[in-house]
Short mmCIF file of C-alpha atoms in Angstrom, two decimals:
data_model
loop_
_atom_site.label_atom_id
_atom_site.label_comp_id
_atom_site.label_asym_id
_atom_site.label_seq_id
_atom_site.Cartn_x
_atom_site.Cartn_y
_atom_site.Cartn_z
CA UNK A 244 -0.01 -0.06 0.03
CA UNK A 245 1.41 3.28 -0.95
CA UNK A 246 1.21 5.98 1.77
CA UNK A 247 0.02 9.63 1.20
CA UNK A 248 3.44 11.13 1.86
CA UNK A 249 5.20 8.75 -0.53
CA UNK A 250 2.76 9.60 -3.25
CA UNK A 251 3.49 13.28 -2.73
CA UNK A 252 7.22 12.66 -2.81
CA UNK A 253 6.97 10.80 -6.06
CA UNK A 254 4.85 13.57 -7.66
CA UNK A 255 7.32 16.11 -6.60
CA UNK A 256 10.23 14.31 -8.42
CA UNK A 257 8.67 15.30 -11.94
CA UNK A 258 7.19 18.63 -10.73
CA UNK A 259 9.96 21.05 -11.71
CA UNK A 260 9.90 20.43 -15.45
CA UNK A 261 6.19 19.87 -15.66
CA UNK A 262 5.43 22.85 -13.65
CA UNK A 263 7.54 25.06 -16.01
CA UNK A 264 5.77 23.72 -18.97
CA UNK A 265 2.38 24.25 -17.51
CA UNK A 266 3.38 27.78 -16.46
CA UNK A 267 4.50 28.57 -20.00
CA UNK A 268 1.21 27.30 -21.42
CA UNK A 269 -0.89 29.02 -18.72
CA UNK A 270 0.20 32.65 -18.05
CA UNK A 271 -0.92 34.25 -14.79
CA UNK A 272 -4.17 36.25 -14.92
CA UNK A 273 -4.43 39.22 -12.70
CA UNK A 274 -7.66 41.34 -12.57
CA UNK A 275 -7.87 44.48 -10.51
CA UNK A 276 -11.42 45.76 -10.28
CA UNK A 277 -12.71 48.90 -8.76
CA UNK A 278 -16.37 48.49 -9.95
CA UNK A 279 -17.72 45.16 -8.53
CA UNK A 280 -17.43 46.15 -4.85
CA UNK A 281 -18.67 49.40 -3.16
CA UNK A 282 -15.96 49.76 -0.45
CA UNK A 283 -12.95 47.99 -1.67
CA UNK A 284 -10.79 47.24 -4.70
CA UNK A 285 -11.10 43.56 -5.69
CA UNK A 286 -7.93 41.81 -6.86
CA UNK A 287 -8.23 38.41 -8.39
CA UNK A 288 -5.33 36.24 -9.04
CA UNK A 289 -5.44 33.07 -11.14
CA UNK A 290 -2.22 31.22 -11.92
CA UNK A 291 -0.48 27.84 -11.87
CA UNK A 292 -0.06 26.78 -8.32
CA UNK A 293 3.58 26.64 -6.62
CA UNK A 294 4.78 26.36 -3.06
CA UNK A 295 4.36 29.60 -1.08
CA UNK A 296 2.16 31.40 -3.84
CA UNK A 297 -0.38 32.60 -1.27
CA UNK A 298 2.14 34.24 1.12
CA UNK A 299 3.88 35.75 -2.16
CA UNK A 300 0.53 37.32 -3.17
CA UNK A 301 -0.10 38.61 0.23
CA UNK A 302 3.50 40.03 0.50
CA UNK A 303 2.88 42.23 -2.56
CA UNK A 304 0.02 43.92 -0.86
CA UNK A 305 1.69 44.04 2.59
CA UNK A 306 4.75 45.69 1.02
CA UNK A 307 2.45 48.53 -0.30
CA UNK A 308 0.82 48.95 3.12
CA UNK A 309 -2.57 47.95 1.81
CA UNK A 310 -5.40 46.68 4.16
CA UNK A 311 -6.90 43.24 3.24
CA UNK A 312 -10.45 43.14 4.33
CA UNK A 313 -11.65 39.92 2.79
CA UNK A 314 -9.94 37.00 0.95
CA UNK A 315 -10.97 33.72 -0.60
CA UNK A 316 -8.41 31.17 -1.56
CA UNK A 317 -8.59 27.93 -3.35
CA UNK A 318 -5.56 25.90 -4.67
CA UNK A 319 -6.52 22.26 -5.18
CA UNK A 320 -4.72 20.46 -7.99
CA UNK A 321 -2.34 22.57 -10.14
CA UNK A 322 -4.15 25.85 -9.96
CA UNK A 323 -4.31 28.80 -7.56
CA UNK A 324 -7.10 31.29 -7.20
CA UNK A 325 -7.11 34.08 -4.80
CA UNK A 326 -9.56 36.89 -4.30
CA UNK A 327 -8.58 39.83 -2.12
CA UNK A 328 -10.70 42.94 -1.21
CA UNK A 329 -8.15 45.56 -0.42
CA UNK A 330 -8.05 49.28 0.46
CA UNK A 331 -5.44 51.84 1.39
CA UNK A 332 -4.77 52.91 4.87
CA UNK A 333 -7.63 55.43 4.72
CA UNK A 334 -10.24 52.73 3.80
CA UNK A 335 -10.45 53.88 0.31
CA UNK A 336 -10.29 52.08 -3.05
CA UNK A 337 -7.01 52.07 -4.88
CA UNK A 338 -6.89 55.03 -7.39
CA UNK A 339 -3.18 55.53 -7.84
CA UNK A 340 -2.23 54.13 -11.37
CA UNK A 341 1.39 53.56 -10.38
CA UNK A 342 0.35 51.36 -7.46
CA UNK A 343 -2.06 49.41 -9.61
CA UNK A 344 0.44 48.77 -12.28
CA UNK A 345 3.00 47.79 -9.64
CA UNK A 346 0.58 45.27 -8.16
CA UNK A 347 -0.27 43.79 -11.62
CA UNK A 348 3.51 43.45 -12.52
CA UNK A 349 4.34 41.91 -9.21
CA UNK A 350 1.44 39.34 -9.13
CA UNK A 351 2.19 38.29 -12.54
CA UNK A 352 6.03 37.83 -11.97
CA UNK A 353 7.37 34.24 -11.52
CA UNK A 354 9.09 35.12 -8.28
CA UNK A 355 8.09 38.32 -6.54
CA UNK A 356 10.30 37.82 -3.58
CA UNK A 357 13.54 38.15 -5.78
CA UNK A 358 12.24 41.59 -7.08
CA UNK A 359 13.33 44.75 -5.23
CA UNK A 360 11.31 44.84 -1.91
CA UNK A 361 10.39 48.58 -2.33
CA UNK A 362 7.17 49.50 -3.94
CA UNK A 363 6.09 52.87 -5.31
CA UNK A 364 4.76 53.93 -2.01
CA UNK A 365 7.86 53.11 0.10
CA UNK A 366 11.10 54.96 -0.08
CA UNK A 367 12.39 54.08 3.47
CA UNK A 368 15.11 51.66 2.66
CA UNK A 369 18.35 52.02 0.43
CA UNK A 370 18.66 49.83 -2.48
CA UNK A 371 19.86 46.25 -2.01
CA UNK A 372 23.57 46.82 -2.37
CA UNK A 373 23.81 50.05 -0.50
CA UNK A 374 23.26 48.68 3.08
CA UNK A 375 24.36 45.96 5.34
CA UNK A 376 21.86 43.71 6.97
CA UNK A 377 22.13 42.58 10.59
CA UNK A 378 20.04 39.94 12.17
CA UNK A 379 19.84 39.55 15.96
CA UNK A 380 18.03 37.22 18.32
CA UNK A 381 18.50 36.76 22.09
CA UNK A 382 16.98 37.31 25.48
CA UNK A 383 14.99 40.42 25.84
CA UNK A 384 16.06 42.85 28.71
CA UNK A 385 15.62 46.56 29.65
CA UNK A 386 18.01 48.70 27.57
CA UNK A 387 18.82 46.09 25.09
CA UNK A 388 18.16 48.17 21.99
CA UNK A 389 19.97 50.98 23.61
CA UNK A 390 23.05 48.94 23.88
CA UNK A 391 22.84 47.67 20.35
CA UNK A 392 22.41 51.22 19.08
CA UNK A 393 25.45 52.43 21.18
CA UNK A 394 27.67 49.72 19.78
CA UNK A 395 26.84 50.63 16.11
CA UNK A 396 27.25 54.35 16.88
CA UNK A 397 30.67 53.75 18.27
CA UNK A 398 31.58 51.82 15.10
CA UNK A 399 30.47 54.72 13.03
CA UNK A 400 27.59 52.78 11.59
CA UNK A 401 24.32 54.54 10.75
CA UNK A 402 21.01 52.70 11.32
CA UNK A 403 18.84 53.52 8.24
CA UNK A 404 16.11 51.11 8.74
CA UNK A 405 15.08 48.25 11.05
CA UNK A 406 12.43 46.25 12.80
CA UNK A 407 12.50 45.17 16.41
CA UNK A 408 10.20 42.62 18.02
CA UNK A 409 9.90 41.33 21.43
CA UNK A 410 7.80 38.18 22.55
CA UNK A 411 7.89 36.02 25.74
CA UNK A 412 11.15 37.50 27.07
CA UNK A 413 12.94 36.97 23.68
CA UNK A 414 13.88 39.71 21.19
CA UNK A 415 14.66 39.67 17.48
CA UNK A 416 15.78 42.47 15.19
CA UNK A 417 16.52 43.06 11.51
CA UNK A 418 18.60 46.23 11.12
CA UNK A 419 20.02 47.83 8.03
CA UNK A 420 23.14 50.03 8.47
CA UNK A 421 25.48 52.02 6.32
CA UNK A 422 29.00 53.44 6.73
CA UNK A 423 28.90 56.82 8.48
CA UNK A 424 31.51 58.33 5.91
CA UNK A 425 30.16 56.98 2.68
CA UNK A 426 26.70 56.36 3.35
CA UNK A 427 26.97 52.91 1.51
CA UNK A 428 27.10 49.33 2.65
CA UNK A 429 30.04 48.01 4.66
CA UNK A 430 32.25 45.46 2.74
CA UNK A 431 35.38 45.43 4.90
CA UNK A 432 35.56 41.92 6.25
CA UNK A 433 37.50 42.87 9.51
CA UNK A 434 35.13 45.73 10.39
CA UNK A 435 32.13 43.44 9.94
CA UNK A 436 33.58 40.75 12.12
CA UNK A 437 34.25 43.39 14.76
CA UNK A 438 30.58 44.54 14.38
CA UNK A 439 29.33 40.85 14.81
CA UNK A 440 31.67 40.30 17.68
CA UNK A 441 30.52 43.17 19.67
CA UNK A 442 26.90 42.70 19.01
CA UNK A 443 27.16 39.04 19.91
CA UNK A 444 28.52 40.11 23.27
CA UNK A 445 25.60 42.57 23.84
CA UNK A 446 22.89 39.83 22.80
CA UNK A 447 24.47 37.35 25.18
CA UNK A 448 24.30 39.75 28.15
CA UNK A 449 25.06 37.94 31.39
CA UNK A 450 24.29 34.45 29.57
CA UNK A 451 21.30 33.86 32.00
CA UNK A 452 18.78 33.09 29.37
CA UNK A 453 16.36 30.28 30.24
CA UNK A 454 15.73 29.18 26.63
CA UNK A 455 16.56 29.97 23.08
CA UNK A 456 20.04 30.79 21.77
CA UNK A 457 21.83 34.01 20.71
CA UNK A 458 22.27 34.61 16.96
CA UNK A 459 24.05 37.52 15.28
CA UNK A 460 24.33 37.61 11.53
CA UNK A 461 25.70 40.16 9.11
CA UNK A 462 25.25 40.33 5.43
CA UNK A 463 25.24 42.85 2.52
CA UNK A 464 21.96 43.49 1.01
CA UNK A 465 18.32 44.55 2.29
CA UNK A 466 16.01 41.99 3.77
CA UNK A 467 12.36 41.73 4.13
CA UNK A 468 12.49 42.45 7.86
CA UNK A 469 8.98 41.44 8.93
CA UNK A 470 9.08 38.13 7.08
CA UNK A 471 12.67 37.29 8.50
CA UNK A 472 11.46 38.37 12.05
CA UNK A 473 8.75 35.75 11.88
CA UNK A 474 11.35 33.04 10.89
CA UNK A 475 13.90 34.15 13.42
CA UNK A 476 11.37 34.07 16.35
CA UNK A 477 10.12 30.69 15.40
CA UNK A 478 13.62 29.22 14.97
CA UNK A 479 14.37 30.86 18.43
CA UNK A 480 11.52 28.87 20.00
CA UNK A 481 8.73 31.18 19.32
CA UNK A 482 5.42 29.41 20.17
CA UNK A 483 7.13 27.30 22.79
CA UNK A 484 6.07 27.57 26.44
CA UNK A 485 8.12 30.20 28.31
CA UNK A 486 10.13 28.57 31.06
CA UNK A 487 10.92 29.99 34.57
CA UNK A 488 9.72 33.18 36.08
CA UNK A 489 6.53 35.18 35.74
CA UNK A 490 6.28 36.71 32.35
CA UNK A 491 4.15 39.69 33.06
CA UNK A 492 4.90 41.44 29.79
CA UNK A 493 3.95 38.25 27.72
CA UNK A 494 0.69 37.84 29.70
CA UNK A 495 -0.13 41.68 28.87
CA UNK A 496 0.59 40.94 25.10
CA UNK A 497 -1.64 37.71 25.11
CA UNK A 498 -4.54 39.72 26.71
CA UNK A 499 -4.02 42.56 24.09
CA UNK A 500 -3.98 40.09 21.22
CA UNK A 501 -6.83 37.94 22.53
CA UNK A 502 -6.48 35.45 19.72
CA UNK A 503 -8.57 32.21 19.75
CA UNK A 504 -7.33 29.39 17.71
CA UNK A 505 -8.94 26.00 17.16
CA UNK A 506 -7.31 23.15 15.03
CA UNK A 507 -9.70 20.38 14.10
CA UNK A 508 -9.72 17.37 11.55
CA UNK A 509 -11.63 17.17 8.38
CA UNK A 510 -11.38 13.50 7.85
CA UNK A 511 -13.71 13.55 4.66
CA UNK A 512 -11.19 15.52 2.66
CA UNK A 513 -8.05 14.70 4.66
CA UNK A 514 -7.50 18.30 5.67
CA UNK A 515 -6.71 19.98 9.01
CA UNK A 516 -9.13 22.94 9.56
CA UNK A 517 -7.49 25.89 11.42
CA UNK A 518 -9.82 28.64 12.65
CA UNK A 519 -8.42 31.89 14.11
CA UNK A 520 -10.50 34.75 15.51
CA UNK A 521 -9.13 37.77 17.08
CA UNK A 522 -9.24 41.68 17.05
CA UNK A 523 -8.42 42.89 13.45
CA UNK A 524 -5.25 44.86 12.89
CA UNK A 525 -2.99 45.58 9.88
CA UNK A 526 -1.00 42.80 8.49
CA UNK A 527 -2.85 40.19 10.60
CA UNK A 528 -3.24 37.90 7.49
CA UNK A 529 0.39 38.20 6.58
CA UNK A 530 1.47 37.20 10.14
CA UNK A 531 -0.69 34.13 10.21
CA UNK A 532 0.35 32.89 6.81
CA UNK A 533 4.10 33.42 7.80
CA UNK A 534 3.40 30.94 10.73
CA UNK A 535 1.73 28.44 8.56
CA UNK A 536 4.43 28.70 5.90
CA UNK A 537 7.37 28.49 8.38
CA UNK A 538 5.70 25.35 9.93
CA UNK A 539 5.58 23.86 6.42
CA UNK A 540 1.86 23.75 6.08
CA UNK A 541 0.13 24.29 2.81
CA UNK A 542 -3.14 26.19 2.46
CA UNK A 543 -5.49 24.44 0.12
CA UNK A 544 -8.62 26.58 0.90
CA UNK A 545 -9.28 29.55 2.96
CA UNK A 546 -11.60 32.42 3.94
CA UNK A 547 -10.75 35.63 5.69
CA UNK A 548 -13.08 38.15 6.78
CA UNK A 549 -12.46 41.36 8.90
CA UNK A 550 -15.80 42.68 10.12
CA UNK A 551 -15.37 46.46 10.35
CA UNK A 552 -18.17 47.21 12.89
CA UNK A 553 -16.82 44.78 15.56
CA UNK A 554 -13.17 45.23 14.42
CA UNK A 555 -12.96 41.47 14.49
CA UNK A 556 -11.08 39.17 12.15
CA UNK A 557 -11.97 35.71 11.16
CA UNK A 558 -9.76 33.35 9.28
CA UNK A 559 -10.50 29.83 8.25
CA UNK A 560 -7.88 27.54 6.54
CA UNK A 561 -7.83 23.92 5.23
CA UNK A 562 -4.26 22.83 5.35
CA UNK A 563 -2.06 19.79 5.10
CA UNK A 564 1.71 19.50 6.04
CA UNK A 565 3.98 19.68 3.06
CA UNK A 566 4.47 15.98 3.31
CA UNK A 567 0.82 15.59 2.23
CA UNK A 568 -0.54 14.70 5.69
CA UNK A 569 -3.06 16.54 8.00
CA UNK A 570 -2.04 17.01 11.61
CA UNK A 571 -1.29 13.62 13.03
CA UNK A 572 -0.68 14.08 16.81
CA UNK A 573 -1.96 16.19 19.76
CA UNK A 574 1.66 17.58 20.23
CA UNK A 575 1.55 18.82 16.61
CA UNK A 576 -1.82 20.29 16.98
CA UNK A 577 -0.79 22.11 20.27
CA UNK A 578 2.28 23.49 18.68
CA UNK A 579 0.36 24.82 15.63
CA UNK A 580 -2.03 26.61 18.02
CA UNK A 581 0.78 28.13 20.05
CA UNK A 582 2.73 29.24 16.96
CA UNK A 583 -0.32 30.98 15.51
CA UNK A 584 -1.10 32.70 18.82
CA UNK A 585 2.53 33.90 18.97
CA UNK A 586 2.34 35.19 15.39
CA UNK A 587 -0.68 37.26 16.36
CA UNK A 588 0.86 38.48 19.61
CA UNK A 589 4.14 39.57 18.28
CA UNK A 590 2.72 42.58 16.51
CA UNK A 591 -0.07 43.39 19.04
CA UNK A 592 0.12 47.11 19.63
CA UNK A 593 -0.32 46.98 23.38
CA UNK A 594 1.83 49.68 24.34
CA UNK A 595 2.10 53.55 24.25
CA UNK A 596 3.01 54.58 20.64
CA UNK A 597 5.79 57.13 20.41
CA UNK A 598 7.02 58.64 17.13
CA UNK A 599 10.43 60.27 16.72
CA UNK A 600 10.62 62.77 13.82
CA UNK A 601 13.81 64.81 13.30
CA UNK A 602 16.85 65.18 11.18
CA UNK A 603 18.86 61.96 10.92
CA UNK A 604 22.40 61.73 12.27
CA UNK A 605 24.72 58.90 13.49
CA UNK A 606 23.96 58.13 17.05
CA UNK A 607 20.49 59.66 17.09
CA UNK A 608 19.00 56.32 17.95
CA UNK A 609 21.47 55.49 20.61
CA UNK A 610 20.53 58.88 22.32
CA UNK A 611 16.70 58.31 22.01
CA UNK A 612 16.81 54.69 23.31
CA UNK A 613 19.28 55.83 26.09
CA UNK A 614 16.75 58.30 27.18
CA UNK A 615 13.97 55.61 27.21
CA UNK A 616 16.24 53.28 29.31
CA UNK A 617 17.09 55.80 31.92
CA UNK A 618 13.36 56.43 32.38
CA UNK A 619 12.76 52.74 32.84
CA UNK A 620 10.73 52.33 29.55
CA UNK A 621 10.65 48.90 27.90
CA UNK A 622 10.44 48.84 24.12
CA UNK A 623 8.05 46.16 23.01
CA UNK A 624 8.40 46.91 19.34
CA UNK A 625 10.16 49.40 17.11
CA UNK A 626 10.08 50.40 13.45
CA UNK A 627 13.06 52.54 12.24
CA UNK A 628 13.06 54.27 8.93
CA UNK A 629 14.99 57.13 7.15
CA UNK A 630 13.32 59.17 4.43
CA UNK A 631 14.98 62.03 2.62
CA UNK A 632 17.50 62.62 5.33
CA UNK A 633 14.73 62.66 8.17
CA UNK A 634 14.48 59.97 10.88
CA UNK A 635 10.92 58.51 11.14
CA UNK A 636 10.97 56.06 14.01
CA UNK A 637 8.00 54.53 15.83
CA UNK A 638 8.32 52.83 19.30
CA UNK A 639 5.77 50.86 21.24
CA UNK A 640 6.80 51.21 25.05
CA UNK A 641 5.49 50.13 28.46
CA UNK A 642 7.21 50.42 31.90
CA UNK A 643 9.54 47.64 32.92
CA UNK A 644 6.68 45.41 34.08
CA UNK A 645 4.53 45.62 31.04
CA UNK A 646 2.18 48.32 32.52
CA UNK A 647 1.08 51.50 30.85
CA UNK A 648 3.56 54.57 31.15
CA UNK A 649 2.43 57.16 33.63
CA UNK A 650 2.28 60.93 32.64
CA UNK A 651 5.19 62.02 34.82
CA UNK A 652 7.48 59.53 32.95
CA UNK A 653 6.44 60.85 29.59
CA UNK A 654 6.96 64.46 30.80
CA UNK A 655 10.52 63.64 31.67
CA UNK A 656 11.16 61.93 28.44
CA UNK A 657 9.60 64.78 26.38
CA UNK A 658 11.67 67.22 28.21
CA UNK A 659 14.94 65.39 27.52
CA UNK A 660 14.20 64.78 23.86
CA UNK A 661 12.31 67.86 23.11
CA UNK A 662 8.58 68.32 22.05
CA UNK A 663 9.72 68.86 18.43
CA UNK A 664 11.35 65.49 18.25
CA UNK A 665 8.96 63.21 20.22
CA UNK A 666 5.31 62.82 19.72
CA UNK A 667 2.92 60.61 21.58
CA UNK A 668 0.69 59.23 18.88
CA UNK A 669 -1.72 57.15 20.90
CA UNK A 670 -2.03 55.02 24.07
CA UNK A 671 -2.82 51.37 24.52
CA UNK A 672 -5.12 49.94 21.87
CA UNK A 673 -8.76 49.59 22.17
CA UNK A 674 -10.17 46.81 24.24
CA UNK A 675 -9.65 43.32 22.78
CA UNK A 676 -12.30 41.20 21.50
CA UNK A 677 -14.56 39.86 24.33
CA UNK A 678 -13.05 36.41 25.43
CA UNK A 679 -15.28 33.38 24.71
CA UNK A 680 -16.99 32.42 27.81
CA UNK A 681 -15.67 29.31 29.57
CA UNK A 682 -17.66 26.14 29.23
CA UNK A 683 -15.60 23.52 27.24
CA UNK A 684 -14.98 22.72 23.75
CA UNK A 685 -18.70 23.17 22.71
CA UNK A 686 -18.71 26.89 23.68
CA UNK A 687 -15.34 27.58 22.03
CA UNK A 688 -16.23 25.97 18.90
CA UNK A 689 -19.70 27.58 18.70
CA UNK A 690 -17.91 30.94 18.82
CA UNK A 691 -15.22 30.10 16.19
CA UNK A 692 -16.94 28.01 13.63
CA UNK A 693 -18.73 31.07 12.06
CA UNK A 694 -18.58 30.59 8.25
CA UNK A 695 -16.94 27.15 8.20
CA UNK A 696 -19.92 25.61 6.24
CA UNK A 697 -19.24 28.13 3.64
CA UNK A 698 -15.53 26.86 3.56
CA UNK A 699 -16.73 23.30 3.27
CA UNK A 700 -18.89 24.31 0.24
CA UNK A 701 -15.80 25.93 -1.31
CA UNK A 702 -13.76 22.70 -0.86
CA UNK A 703 -16.54 20.60 -2.60
CA UNK A 704 -16.91 23.02 -5.34
CA UNK A 705 -13.18 22.91 -6.22
CA UNK A 706 -12.21 19.40 -5.32
#
């Protein structure tokens, strides 16, 4: 008897040449429609299926900071079909011809992820060969980003773009730097080795980490920071249970995200059904697809709906592992749930949002983060950008215990940095989605299964 996994492996041996032939005979079809929906631009993608195509399509839209309000996915057999309802950040349809043409070109390309990461709406990163990319993972602690920035400033490195995430007492960062004198990437091997050595010492701290490892990587070229951060944090043990000590900040993050995930069997079609429901926020779909992809699950069918009135998002996926099997054990099921919850929590905006807007200069971030550290602010997440010689940085902060920052602390920070540099954009996010009342599996499933019958009909119609 031939098992499912063996059949998949045998089929993949002949896939490359056959897939190339099929793609040549069936070019992608992308339709961008502003007429069929009253409140969103509808983008339909029909093309030959390949591994990772769903995440690739969503990456195109995420790179342009577009909001995906609804999506329908089906990719049984050799064909992928995806329908996405999208708006700009203001909730309006897409009208910019340059943006529309860029979307069309990228969605029709054979490998979007090899194209430049910068779309027509984003000028915040230097070209690929004009920066050096640094990837860091380690144990989070107060003042960690301040120490990293101080080391780079002392080595005459200017931070031009970066993303920093923290979750369950772990930290990860993808940072792009340039040489202070030339403004270009750093190629000197000895200097890069020194950068790596000193940053490794910073990330190791006192070596008292209870789990995870310290990683410091340096390479020339730009990176898709958010995509890499998901992979770095998963490889670092993201989604695993924290060990030792009370994780107050992690508990606050979980309450803010309030994600409910259920993983069930669909024996009739040999799928695993994944249902996620939580407060909606930008890039939520991208984050959950990163988790599924990094865990090597393939989405065959899916429905995504972000309800604007309740600000609640509903996602439903019918998946198998890349080996062709559905989830096969309780341990695998539990890990899938934890990793999806972690993917939602990492970007949860559960802190005070601060913006730094001023002329860029070497050492600016070191100064800003030092002031945060001296006033006992903990950086939950940071987005660093430089545009036209100006720093445009955003920080989400709490106190050292994950609690809201009090007014006196912010007065002191504002006085040290100056009101012209620092702006308080907004406080802690709106209240999370009301938790499902306790009462066993029936009450949880009753709350989460909304729309699942629609998904089953979708499966039958394309199977």
